Coordinates of C-alpha atoms and ligand atoms in Angstrom, one line a residue:
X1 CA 54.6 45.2 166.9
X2 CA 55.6 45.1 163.1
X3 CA 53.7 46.7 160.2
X4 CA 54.7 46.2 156.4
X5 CA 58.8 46.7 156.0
X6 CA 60.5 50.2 155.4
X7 CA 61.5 49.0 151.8
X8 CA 58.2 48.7 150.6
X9 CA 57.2 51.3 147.6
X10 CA 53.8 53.0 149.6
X11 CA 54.1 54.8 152.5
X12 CA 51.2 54.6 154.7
X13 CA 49.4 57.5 155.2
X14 CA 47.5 57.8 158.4
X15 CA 45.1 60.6 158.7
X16 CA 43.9 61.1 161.6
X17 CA 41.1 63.8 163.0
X18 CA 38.4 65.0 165.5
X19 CA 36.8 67.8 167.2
X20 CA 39.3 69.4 169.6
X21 CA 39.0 67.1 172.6
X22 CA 37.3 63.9 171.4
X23 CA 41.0 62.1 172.1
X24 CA 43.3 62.4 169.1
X25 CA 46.9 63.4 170.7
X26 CA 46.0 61.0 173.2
X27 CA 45.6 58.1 170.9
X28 CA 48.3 59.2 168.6
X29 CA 50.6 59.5 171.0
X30 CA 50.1 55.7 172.2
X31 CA 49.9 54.6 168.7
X32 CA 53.7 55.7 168.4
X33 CA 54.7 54.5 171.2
X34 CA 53.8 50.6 169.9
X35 CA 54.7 51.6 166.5
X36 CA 58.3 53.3 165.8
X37 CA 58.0 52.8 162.3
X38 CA 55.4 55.4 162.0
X39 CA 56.6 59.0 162.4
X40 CA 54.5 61.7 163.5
X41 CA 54.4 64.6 160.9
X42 CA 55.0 67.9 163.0
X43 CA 52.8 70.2 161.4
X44 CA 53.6 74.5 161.4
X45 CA 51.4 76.3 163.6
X46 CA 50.9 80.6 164.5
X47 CA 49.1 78.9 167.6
X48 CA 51.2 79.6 171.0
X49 CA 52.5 76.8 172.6
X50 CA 50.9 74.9 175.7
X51 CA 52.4 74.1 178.7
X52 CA 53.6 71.0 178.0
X53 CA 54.5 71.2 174.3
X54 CA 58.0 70.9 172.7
X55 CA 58.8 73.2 169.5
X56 CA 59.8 70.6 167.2
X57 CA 58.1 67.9 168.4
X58 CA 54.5 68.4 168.8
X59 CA 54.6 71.4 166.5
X60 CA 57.2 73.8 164.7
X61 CA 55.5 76.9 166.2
X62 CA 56.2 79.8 163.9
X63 CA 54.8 83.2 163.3
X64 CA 52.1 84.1 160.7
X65 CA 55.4 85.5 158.5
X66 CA 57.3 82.7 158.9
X67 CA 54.1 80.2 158.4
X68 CA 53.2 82.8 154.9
X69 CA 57.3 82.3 153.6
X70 CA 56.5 78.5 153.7
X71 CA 53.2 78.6 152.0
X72 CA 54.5 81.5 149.6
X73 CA 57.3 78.8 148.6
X74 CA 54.8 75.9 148.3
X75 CA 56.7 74.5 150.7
X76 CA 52.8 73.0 152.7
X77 CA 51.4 70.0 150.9
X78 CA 48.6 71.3 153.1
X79 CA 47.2 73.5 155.3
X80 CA 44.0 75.9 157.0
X81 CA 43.2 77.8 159.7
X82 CA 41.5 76.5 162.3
X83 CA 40.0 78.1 165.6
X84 CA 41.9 81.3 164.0
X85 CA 45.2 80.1 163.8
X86 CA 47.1 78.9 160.8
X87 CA 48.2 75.1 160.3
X88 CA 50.0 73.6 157.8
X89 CA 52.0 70.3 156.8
X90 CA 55.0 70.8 155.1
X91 CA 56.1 68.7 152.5
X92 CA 59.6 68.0 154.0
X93 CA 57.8 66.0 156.7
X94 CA 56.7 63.4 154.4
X95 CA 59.7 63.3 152.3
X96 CA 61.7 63.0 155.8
X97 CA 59.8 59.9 156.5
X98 CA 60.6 58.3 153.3
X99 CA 64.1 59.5 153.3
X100 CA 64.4 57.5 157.1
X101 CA 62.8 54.6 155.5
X102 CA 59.7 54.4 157.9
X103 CA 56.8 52.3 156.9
X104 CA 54.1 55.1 157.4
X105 CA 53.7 59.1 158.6
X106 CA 50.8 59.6 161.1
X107 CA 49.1 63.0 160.9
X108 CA 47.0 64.8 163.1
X109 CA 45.3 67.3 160.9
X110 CA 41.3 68.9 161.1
X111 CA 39.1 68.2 158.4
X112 CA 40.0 70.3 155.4
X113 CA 44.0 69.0 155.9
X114 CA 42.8 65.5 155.7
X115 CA 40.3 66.3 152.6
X116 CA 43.5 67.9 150.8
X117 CA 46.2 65.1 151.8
X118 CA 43.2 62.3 150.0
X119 CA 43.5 65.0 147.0
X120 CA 47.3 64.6 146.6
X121 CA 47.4 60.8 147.9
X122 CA 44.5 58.9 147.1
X123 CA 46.1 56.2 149.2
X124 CA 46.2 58.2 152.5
X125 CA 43.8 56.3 155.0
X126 CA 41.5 59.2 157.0
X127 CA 40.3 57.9 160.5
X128 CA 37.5 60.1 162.4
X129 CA 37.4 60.2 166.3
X130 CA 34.4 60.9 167.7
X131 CA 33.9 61.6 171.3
X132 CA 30.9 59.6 173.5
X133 CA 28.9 62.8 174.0
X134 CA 28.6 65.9 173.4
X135 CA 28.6 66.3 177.7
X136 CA 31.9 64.3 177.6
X137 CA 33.7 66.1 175.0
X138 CA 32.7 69.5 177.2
X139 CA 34.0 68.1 180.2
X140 CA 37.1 66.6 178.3
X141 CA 38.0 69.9 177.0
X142 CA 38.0 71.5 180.5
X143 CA 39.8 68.5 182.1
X144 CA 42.7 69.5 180.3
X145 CA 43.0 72.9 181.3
X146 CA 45.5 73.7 178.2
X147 CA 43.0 76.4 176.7
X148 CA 41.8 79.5 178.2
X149 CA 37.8 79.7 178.5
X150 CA 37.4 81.9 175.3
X151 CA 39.5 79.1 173.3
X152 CA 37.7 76.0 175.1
X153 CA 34.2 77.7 173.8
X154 CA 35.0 78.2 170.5
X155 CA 36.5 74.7 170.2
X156 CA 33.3 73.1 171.6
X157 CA 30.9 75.5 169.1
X158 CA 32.8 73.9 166.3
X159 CA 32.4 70.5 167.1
X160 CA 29.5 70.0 165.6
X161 CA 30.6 71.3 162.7
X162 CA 33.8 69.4 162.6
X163 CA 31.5 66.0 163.1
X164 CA 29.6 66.7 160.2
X165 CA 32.3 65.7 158.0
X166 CA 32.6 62.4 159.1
X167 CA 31.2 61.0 155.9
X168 CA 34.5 61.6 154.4
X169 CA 36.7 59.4 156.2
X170 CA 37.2 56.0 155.7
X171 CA 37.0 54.9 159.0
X172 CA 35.6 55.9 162.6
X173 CA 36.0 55.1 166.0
X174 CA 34.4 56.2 169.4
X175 CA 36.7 56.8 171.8
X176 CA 35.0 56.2 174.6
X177 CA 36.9 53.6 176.7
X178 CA 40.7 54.2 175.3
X179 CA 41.5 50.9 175.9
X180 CA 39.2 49.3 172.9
X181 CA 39.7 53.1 170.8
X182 CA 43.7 52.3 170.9
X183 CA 43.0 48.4 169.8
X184 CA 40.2 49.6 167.1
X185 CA 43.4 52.5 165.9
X186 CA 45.8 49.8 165.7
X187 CA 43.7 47.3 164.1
X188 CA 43.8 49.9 161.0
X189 CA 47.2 50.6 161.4
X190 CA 47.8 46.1 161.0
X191 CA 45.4 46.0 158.4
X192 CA 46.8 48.5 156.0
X193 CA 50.2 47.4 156.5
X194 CA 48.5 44.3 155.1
X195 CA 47.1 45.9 151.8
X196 CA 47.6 43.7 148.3
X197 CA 50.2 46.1 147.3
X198 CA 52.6 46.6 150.4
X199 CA 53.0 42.9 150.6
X200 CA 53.3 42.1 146.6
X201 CA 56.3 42.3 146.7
X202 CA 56.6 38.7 149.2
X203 CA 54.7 37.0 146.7
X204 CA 56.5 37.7 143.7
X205 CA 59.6 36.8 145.4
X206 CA 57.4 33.3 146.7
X207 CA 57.0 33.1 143.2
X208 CA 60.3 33.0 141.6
X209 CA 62.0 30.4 144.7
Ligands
ADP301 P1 42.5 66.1 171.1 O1 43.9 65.9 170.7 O2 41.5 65.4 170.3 O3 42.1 67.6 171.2 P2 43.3 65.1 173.8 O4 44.0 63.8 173.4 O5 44.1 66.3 174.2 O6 42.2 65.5 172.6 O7 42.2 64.7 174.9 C1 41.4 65.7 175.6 C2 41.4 65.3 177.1 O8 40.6 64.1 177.2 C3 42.7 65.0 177.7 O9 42.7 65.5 179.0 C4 42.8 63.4 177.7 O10 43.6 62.9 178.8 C5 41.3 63.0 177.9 N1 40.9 61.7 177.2 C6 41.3 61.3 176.0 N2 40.8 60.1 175.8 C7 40.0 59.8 176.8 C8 39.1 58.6 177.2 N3 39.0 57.6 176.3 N4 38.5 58.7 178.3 C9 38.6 59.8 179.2 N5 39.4 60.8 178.9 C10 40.1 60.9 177.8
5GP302 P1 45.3 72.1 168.5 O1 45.5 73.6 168.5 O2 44.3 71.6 169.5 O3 46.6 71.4 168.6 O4 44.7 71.7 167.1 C1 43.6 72.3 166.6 C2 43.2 71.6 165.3 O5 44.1 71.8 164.3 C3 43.0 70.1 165.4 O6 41.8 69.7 164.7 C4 44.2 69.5 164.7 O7 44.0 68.3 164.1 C5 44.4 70.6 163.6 N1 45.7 70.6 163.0 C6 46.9 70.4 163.6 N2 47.9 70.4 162.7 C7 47.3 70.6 161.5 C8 47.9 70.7 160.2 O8 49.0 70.7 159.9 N3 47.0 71.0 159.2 C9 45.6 71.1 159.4 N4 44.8 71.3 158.4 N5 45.1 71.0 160.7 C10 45.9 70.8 161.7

């Protein structure tokens, strides 16, 4: 599947969040799989690593020194802490994507990254997940069994909190069955690829043939 052309002038900002557990890195993760022009922007973190995670690919895991040097620098064109550890995005990432000519960066930030990315970007594109249930997003956070019981509570106690900033994004989507979630994320991803201004460009050339 094909989204607007790595030589276009706007980079398409996807900005994606949710309450720990509703689905995100899930979604994401398939969402890069259909889409290679879209490059996942591997945010800093003082969290410790799961299991499964790769340092440098899910996360650059760094201590809170290291994570301070970068901020200190203004090297984060974001960041907060959430759930008690620090995350931030640097700005390399989205001048990486530019520099490999990708039509869009995809990033998985909470609430207050996606409320200062709009600030610097008014173009960035903020999409909400929101689990079924409260009951389902309890069970999904234990079904993962990647966060120690202390962790899974205070992730679930914030959720409601985290929910209550939908009214921010621009668009929403229930991931309930993640076949129809996945088509509902990729009908975004189409559509803005699509936007009067990525596409201009065609026209004008129409024009002058
Ligand atoms: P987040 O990144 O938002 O914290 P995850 O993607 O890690 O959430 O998903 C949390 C858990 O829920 C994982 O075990 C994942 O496999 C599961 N999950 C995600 N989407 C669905 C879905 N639509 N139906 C059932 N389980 C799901
Ligand atoms: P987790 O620890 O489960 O990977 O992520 C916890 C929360 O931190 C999630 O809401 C996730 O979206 C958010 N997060 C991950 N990276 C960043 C980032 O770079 N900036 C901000 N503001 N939040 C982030």
């Amino acid at each position: 599947m094909s989204v607007a052309s790595s030589t276009d002038p706007d980079l398409i900002l996807l900005v994606i969040s949710s309450p720990s557990g509703a689905g995100k890195t899930t979604l994401t993760h398939r969402l890069l799989q259909e889409f290679p022009e879209l490059r996942f922007s591997v945010s800093h973190t003082t969290r410790k690593p799961r299991q499964n995670e790769v340092d440098g690919q899910d996360y650059h895991f760094v201590t809170e020194e290291a994570f301070r040097q970068v901020l200190d620098g203004d090297g984060f064109a974001e960041w907060a802490e959430v759930h008690g550890n620090l995350y931030g995005t640097s700005v390399a990432e989205i001048d990486r994507a530019r520099e490999d000519g990708k039509a869009g960066v995809l990033f998985d930030v909470d609430y207050q990254g996606a409320r200062q990315i709009k600030e610097k970007f008014p173009h960035a594109v903020g999409v909400f997940i929101l689990p079924p249930s409260m009951d389902e997003l309890r069970r999904r956070l234990e079904g993962r069994g990647s966060d120690d019981a202390d962790s899974r509570r205070r992730r679930f106690e914030k959720a409601r909190e985290e929910i209550g900033h939908y009214p921010f994004f621009d668009y929403m989507i229930v991931n309930d069955d993640l076949q129809l979630a996945l088509a509902e994320l990729r009908g975004i991803v189409l559509a803005e690829g699509c936007r009067q201004w990525r596409v201009a460009a065609k026209a004008e050339a129409l024009l002058k043939s």
